[in-house]
Coordinates of N, CA and C in Angstrom, one line a residue:
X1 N -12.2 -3.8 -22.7 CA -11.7 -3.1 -21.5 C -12.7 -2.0 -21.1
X2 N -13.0 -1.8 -19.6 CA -14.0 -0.7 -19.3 C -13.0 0.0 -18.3
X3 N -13.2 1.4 -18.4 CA -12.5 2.3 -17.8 C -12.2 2.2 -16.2
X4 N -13.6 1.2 -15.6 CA -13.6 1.1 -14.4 C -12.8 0.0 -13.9
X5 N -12.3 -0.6 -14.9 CA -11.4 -1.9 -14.7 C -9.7 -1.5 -13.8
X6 N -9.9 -0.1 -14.1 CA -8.6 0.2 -13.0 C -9.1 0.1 -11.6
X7 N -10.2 0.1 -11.3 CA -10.6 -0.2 -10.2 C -10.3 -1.5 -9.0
X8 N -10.5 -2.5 -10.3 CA -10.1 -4.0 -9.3 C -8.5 -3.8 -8.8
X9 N -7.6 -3.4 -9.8 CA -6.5 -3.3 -8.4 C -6.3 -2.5 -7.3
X10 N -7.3 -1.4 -7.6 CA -7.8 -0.4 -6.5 C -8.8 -1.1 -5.6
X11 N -9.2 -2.1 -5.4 CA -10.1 -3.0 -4.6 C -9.0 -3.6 -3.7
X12 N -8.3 -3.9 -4.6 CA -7.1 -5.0 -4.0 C -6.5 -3.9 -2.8
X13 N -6.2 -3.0 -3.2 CA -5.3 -2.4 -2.6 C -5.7 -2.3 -0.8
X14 N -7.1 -1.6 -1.5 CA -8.1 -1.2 -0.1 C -8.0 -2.6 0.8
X15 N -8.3 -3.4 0.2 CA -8.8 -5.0 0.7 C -7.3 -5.3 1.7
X16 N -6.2 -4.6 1.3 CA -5.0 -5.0 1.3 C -4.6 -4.6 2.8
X17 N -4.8 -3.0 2.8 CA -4.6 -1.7 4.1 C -5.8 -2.4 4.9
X18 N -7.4 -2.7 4.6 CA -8.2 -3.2 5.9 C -7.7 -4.5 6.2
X19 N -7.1 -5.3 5.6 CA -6.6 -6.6 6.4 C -5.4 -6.5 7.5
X20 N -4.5 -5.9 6.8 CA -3.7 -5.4 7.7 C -3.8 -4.5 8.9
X21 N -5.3 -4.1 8.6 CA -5.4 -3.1 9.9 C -6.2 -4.0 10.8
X22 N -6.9 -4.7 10.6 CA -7.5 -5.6 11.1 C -6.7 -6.7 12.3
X23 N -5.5 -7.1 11.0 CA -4.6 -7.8 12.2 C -3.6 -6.8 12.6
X24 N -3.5 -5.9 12.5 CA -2.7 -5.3 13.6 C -3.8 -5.1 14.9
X25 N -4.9 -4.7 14.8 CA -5.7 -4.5 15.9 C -6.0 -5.7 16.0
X26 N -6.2 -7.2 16.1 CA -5.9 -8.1 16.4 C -4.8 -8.6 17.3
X27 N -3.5 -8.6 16.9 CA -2.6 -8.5 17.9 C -1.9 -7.6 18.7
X28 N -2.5 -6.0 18.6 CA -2.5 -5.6 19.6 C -3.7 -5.5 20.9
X29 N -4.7 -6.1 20.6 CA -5.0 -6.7 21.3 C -4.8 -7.9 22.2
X30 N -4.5 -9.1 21.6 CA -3.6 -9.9 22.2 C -3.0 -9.9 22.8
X31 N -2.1 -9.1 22.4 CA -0.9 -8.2 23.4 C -1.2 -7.3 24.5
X32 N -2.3 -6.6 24.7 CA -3.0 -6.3 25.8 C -3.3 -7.8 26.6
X33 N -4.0 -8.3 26.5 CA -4.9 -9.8 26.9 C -3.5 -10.6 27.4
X34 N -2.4 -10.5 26.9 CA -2.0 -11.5 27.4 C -0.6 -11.0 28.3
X35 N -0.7 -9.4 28.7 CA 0.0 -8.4 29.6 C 1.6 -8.5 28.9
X36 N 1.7 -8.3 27.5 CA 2.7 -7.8 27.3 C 2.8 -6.6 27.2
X37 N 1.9 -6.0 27.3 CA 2.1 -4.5 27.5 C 0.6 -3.9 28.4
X38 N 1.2 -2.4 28.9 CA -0.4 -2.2 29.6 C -0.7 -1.2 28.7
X39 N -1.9 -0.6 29.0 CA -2.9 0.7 28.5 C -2.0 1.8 29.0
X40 N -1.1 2.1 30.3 CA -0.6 3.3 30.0 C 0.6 3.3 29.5
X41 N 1.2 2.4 29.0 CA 2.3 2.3 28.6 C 2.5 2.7 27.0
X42 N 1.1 2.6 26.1 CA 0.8 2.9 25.1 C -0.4 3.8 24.8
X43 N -0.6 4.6 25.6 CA -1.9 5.5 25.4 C -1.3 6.5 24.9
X44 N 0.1 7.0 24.8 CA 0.5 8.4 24.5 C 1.5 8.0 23.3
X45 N 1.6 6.8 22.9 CA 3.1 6.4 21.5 C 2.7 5.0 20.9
X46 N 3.5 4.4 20.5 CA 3.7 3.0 20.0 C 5.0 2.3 20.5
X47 N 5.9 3.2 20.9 CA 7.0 2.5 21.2 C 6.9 1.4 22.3
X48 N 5.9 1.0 23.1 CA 5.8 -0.1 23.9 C 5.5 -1.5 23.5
X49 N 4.8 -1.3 22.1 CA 3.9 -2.5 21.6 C 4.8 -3.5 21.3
X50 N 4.9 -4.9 21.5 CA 5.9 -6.1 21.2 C 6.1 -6.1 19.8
X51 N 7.2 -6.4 19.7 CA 8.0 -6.1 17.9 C 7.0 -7.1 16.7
X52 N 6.4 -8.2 17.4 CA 5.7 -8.3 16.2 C 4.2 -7.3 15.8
X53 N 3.9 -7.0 16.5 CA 2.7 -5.8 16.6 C 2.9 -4.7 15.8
X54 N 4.2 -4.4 16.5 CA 4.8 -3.1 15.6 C 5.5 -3.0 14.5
X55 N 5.5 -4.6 14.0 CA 6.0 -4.9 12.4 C 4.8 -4.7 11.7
X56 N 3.6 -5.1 12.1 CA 2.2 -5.4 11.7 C 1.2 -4.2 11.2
X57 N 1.9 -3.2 12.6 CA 1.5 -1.7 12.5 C 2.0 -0.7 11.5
X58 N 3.5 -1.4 11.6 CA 4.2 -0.4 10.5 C 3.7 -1.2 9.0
X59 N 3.5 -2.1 8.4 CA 3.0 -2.4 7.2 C 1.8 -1.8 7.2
X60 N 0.7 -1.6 8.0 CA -0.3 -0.8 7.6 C -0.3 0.5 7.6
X61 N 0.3 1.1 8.2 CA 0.9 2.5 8.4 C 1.4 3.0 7.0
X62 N 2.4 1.6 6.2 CA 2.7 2.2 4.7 C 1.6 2.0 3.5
X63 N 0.7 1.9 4.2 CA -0.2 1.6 3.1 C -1.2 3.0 2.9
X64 N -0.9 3.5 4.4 CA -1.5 4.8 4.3 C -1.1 6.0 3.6
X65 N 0.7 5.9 3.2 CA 1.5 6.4 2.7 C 1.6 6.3 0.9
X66 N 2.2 5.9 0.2 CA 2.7 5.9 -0.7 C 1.4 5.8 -1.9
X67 N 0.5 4.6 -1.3 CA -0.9 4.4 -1.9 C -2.0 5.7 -2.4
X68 N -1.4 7.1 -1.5 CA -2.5 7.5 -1.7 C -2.7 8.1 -3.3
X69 N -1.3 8.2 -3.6 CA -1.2 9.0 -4.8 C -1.5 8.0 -5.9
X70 N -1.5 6.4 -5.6 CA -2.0 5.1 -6.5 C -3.9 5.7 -6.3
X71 N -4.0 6.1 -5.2 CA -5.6 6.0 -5.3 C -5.8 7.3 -6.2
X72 N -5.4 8.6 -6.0 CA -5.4 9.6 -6.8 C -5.2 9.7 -8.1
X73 N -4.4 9.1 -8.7 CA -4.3 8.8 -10.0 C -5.7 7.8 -10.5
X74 N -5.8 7.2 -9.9 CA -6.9 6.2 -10.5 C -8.1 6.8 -10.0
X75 N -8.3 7.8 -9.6 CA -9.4 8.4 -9.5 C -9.2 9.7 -11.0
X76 N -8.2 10.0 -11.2 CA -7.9 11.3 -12.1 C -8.2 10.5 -13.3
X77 N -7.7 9.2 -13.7 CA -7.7 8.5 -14.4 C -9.4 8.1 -15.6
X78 N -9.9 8.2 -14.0 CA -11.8 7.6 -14.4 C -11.7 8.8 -14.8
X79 N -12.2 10.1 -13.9 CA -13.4 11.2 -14.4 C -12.0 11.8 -15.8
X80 N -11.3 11.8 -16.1 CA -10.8 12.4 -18.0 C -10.5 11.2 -18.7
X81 N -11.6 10.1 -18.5 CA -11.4 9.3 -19.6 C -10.0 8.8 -20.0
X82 N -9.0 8.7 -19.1 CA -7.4 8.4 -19.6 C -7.6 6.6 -19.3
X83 N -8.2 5.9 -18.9 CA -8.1 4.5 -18.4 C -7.8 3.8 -19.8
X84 N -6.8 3.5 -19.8 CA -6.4 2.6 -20.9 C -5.3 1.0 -20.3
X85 N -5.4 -0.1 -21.3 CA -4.7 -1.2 -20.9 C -3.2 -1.2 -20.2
X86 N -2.5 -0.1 -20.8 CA -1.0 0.1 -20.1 C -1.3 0.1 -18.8
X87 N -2.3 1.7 -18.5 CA -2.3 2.1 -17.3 C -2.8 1.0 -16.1
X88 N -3.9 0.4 -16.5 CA -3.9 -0.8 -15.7 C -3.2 -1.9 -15.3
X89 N -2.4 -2.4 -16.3 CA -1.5 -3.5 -16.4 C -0.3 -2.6 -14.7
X90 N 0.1 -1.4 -15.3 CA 0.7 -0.7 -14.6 C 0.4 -0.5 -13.0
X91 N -1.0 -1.0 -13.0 CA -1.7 -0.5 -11.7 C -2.0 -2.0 -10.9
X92 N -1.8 -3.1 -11.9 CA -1.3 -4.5 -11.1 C -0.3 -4.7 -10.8
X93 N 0.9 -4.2 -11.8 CA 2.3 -4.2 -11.2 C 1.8 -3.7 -9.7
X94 N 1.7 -2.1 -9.3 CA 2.3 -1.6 -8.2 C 1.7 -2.2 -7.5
X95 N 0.2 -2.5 -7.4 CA -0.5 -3.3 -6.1 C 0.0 -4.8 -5.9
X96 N 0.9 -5.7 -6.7 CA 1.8 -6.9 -6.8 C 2.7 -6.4 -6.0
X97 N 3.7 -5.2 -6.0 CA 4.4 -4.7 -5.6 C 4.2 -4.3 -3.9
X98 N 3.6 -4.1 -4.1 CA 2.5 -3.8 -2.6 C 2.2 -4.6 -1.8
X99 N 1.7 -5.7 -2.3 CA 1.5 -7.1 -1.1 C 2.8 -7.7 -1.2
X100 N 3.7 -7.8 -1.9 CA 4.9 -8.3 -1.8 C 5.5 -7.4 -0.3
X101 N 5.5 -6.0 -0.9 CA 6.3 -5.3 0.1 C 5.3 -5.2 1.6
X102 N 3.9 -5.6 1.9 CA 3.7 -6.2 3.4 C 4.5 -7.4 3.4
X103 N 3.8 -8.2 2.7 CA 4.5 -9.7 3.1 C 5.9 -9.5 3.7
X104 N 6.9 -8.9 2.9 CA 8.4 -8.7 3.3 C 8.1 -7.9 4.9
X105 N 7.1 -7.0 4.6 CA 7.3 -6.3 6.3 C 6.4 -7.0 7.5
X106 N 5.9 -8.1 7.3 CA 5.4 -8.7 8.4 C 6.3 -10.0 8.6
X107 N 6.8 -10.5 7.5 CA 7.3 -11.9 7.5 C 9.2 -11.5 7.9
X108 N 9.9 -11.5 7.5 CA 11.2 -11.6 7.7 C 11.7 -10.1 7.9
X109 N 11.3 -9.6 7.3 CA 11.7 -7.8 7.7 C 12.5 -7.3 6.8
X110 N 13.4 -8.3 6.3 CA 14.6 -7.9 5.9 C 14.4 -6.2 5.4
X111 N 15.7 -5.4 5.5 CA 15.2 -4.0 5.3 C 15.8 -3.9 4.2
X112 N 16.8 -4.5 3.5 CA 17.2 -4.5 2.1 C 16.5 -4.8 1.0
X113 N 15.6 -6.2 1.7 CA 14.9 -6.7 0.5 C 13.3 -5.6 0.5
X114 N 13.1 -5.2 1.8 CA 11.9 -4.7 1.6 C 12.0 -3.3 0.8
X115 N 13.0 -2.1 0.9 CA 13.4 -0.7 0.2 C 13.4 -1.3 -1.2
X116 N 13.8 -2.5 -1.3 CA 14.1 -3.0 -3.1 C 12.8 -2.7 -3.6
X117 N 11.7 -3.9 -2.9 CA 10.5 -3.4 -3.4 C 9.5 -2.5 -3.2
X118 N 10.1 -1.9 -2.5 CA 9.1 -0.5 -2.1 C 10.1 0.8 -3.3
X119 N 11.2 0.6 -3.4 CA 11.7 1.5 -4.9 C 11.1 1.0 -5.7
X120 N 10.8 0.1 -6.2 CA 10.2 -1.0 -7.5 C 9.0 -0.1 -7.5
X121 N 8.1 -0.4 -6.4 CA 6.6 -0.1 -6.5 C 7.0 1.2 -6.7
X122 N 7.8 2.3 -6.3 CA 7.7 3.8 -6.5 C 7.9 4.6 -7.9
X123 N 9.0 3.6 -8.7 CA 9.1 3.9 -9.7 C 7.8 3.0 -10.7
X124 N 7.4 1.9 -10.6 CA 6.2 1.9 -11.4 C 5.2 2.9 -11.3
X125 N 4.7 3.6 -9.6 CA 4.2 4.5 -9.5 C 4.2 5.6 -10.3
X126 N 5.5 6.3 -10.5 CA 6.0 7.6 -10.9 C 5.9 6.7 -12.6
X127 N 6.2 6.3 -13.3 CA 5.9 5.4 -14.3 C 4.6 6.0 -14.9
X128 N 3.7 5.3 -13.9 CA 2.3 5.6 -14.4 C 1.8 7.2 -14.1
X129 N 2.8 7.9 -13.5 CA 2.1 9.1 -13.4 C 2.5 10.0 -14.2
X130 N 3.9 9.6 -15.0 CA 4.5 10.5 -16.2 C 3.2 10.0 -17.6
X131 N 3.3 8.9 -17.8 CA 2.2 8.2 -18.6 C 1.2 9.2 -18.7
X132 N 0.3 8.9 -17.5 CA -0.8 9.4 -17.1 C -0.8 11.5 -17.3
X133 N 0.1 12.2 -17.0 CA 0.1 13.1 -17.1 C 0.1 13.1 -18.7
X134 N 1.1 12.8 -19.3 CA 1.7 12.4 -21.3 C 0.2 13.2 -21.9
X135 N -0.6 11.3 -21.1 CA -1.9 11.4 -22.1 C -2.6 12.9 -22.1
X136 N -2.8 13.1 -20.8 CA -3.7 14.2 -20.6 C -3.3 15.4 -21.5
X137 N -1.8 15.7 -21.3 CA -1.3 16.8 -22.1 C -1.4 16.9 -23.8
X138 N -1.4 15.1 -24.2 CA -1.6 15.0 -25.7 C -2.6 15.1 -26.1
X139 N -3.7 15.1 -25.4 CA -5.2 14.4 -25.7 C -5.7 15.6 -26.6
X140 N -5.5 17.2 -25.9 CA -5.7 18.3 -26.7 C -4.9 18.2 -27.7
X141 N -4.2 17.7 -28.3 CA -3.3 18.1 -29.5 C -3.9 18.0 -31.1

């Protein structure tokens, strides 16, 4: 195992927020092109964009959120030497966790099933960040 191996689910992740951003600017484009909405109708909010757009938006929008402290950790992780097997295994759960919870928020919506797995991914999160803290505080011992 190499320290930088926490990185590939940190690939994924990134890989995950530009696709998504991609197709939301995709079909909001579309949706300009094909006059379901105009330019001033959306130049000052989001509330005009057609609900699949704004399903599409709001999944990349959470990726801007909750992720950043997945990317912060995995960056605290490299430079003090803490990258170990748990912490990674840990760092596929949450990005598993992650495309599950777009998939739920582009595809069916459901708001039950998607809070399930966006709690899931938060406590593997907080998981790895008690871990991650542990090590750092035992390492001097």
């Amino acid at each position: 195992m190499l320290s930088t191996d926490i990185l590939h689910p940190v690939f994924v992740q990134v890989a995950l927020t530009f696709y998504l951003q991609f197709w939301m600017g995709r079909e909001r484009l579309g949706a300009l092109a094909r006059g379901e909405v105009k330019t001033p109708d959306i130049a000052l909010g989001e509330r005009a964009w057609p609900t699949r757009s704004t399903q599409i938006a709001n999944a990349f929008h959470n990726q801007l959120e909750l992720p950043i402290l997945f990317y912060l950790l995995a960056a605290f992780a490299l430079v003090t030497n803490q990258v170990d097997t748990p912490l990674i295994l840990l760092a596929w759960v949450f990005v598993g966790l992650r495309l599950w919870h777009a998939w739920i928020h582009t595809t069916h919506n459901t708001v039950r099933h998607r809070f399930s797995v966006f709690l899931a991914g938060t406590m593997v999160l907080l998981v790895m960040w008690i871990y991650f803290a542990f090590s750092i505080l035992t390492a001097s011992l």
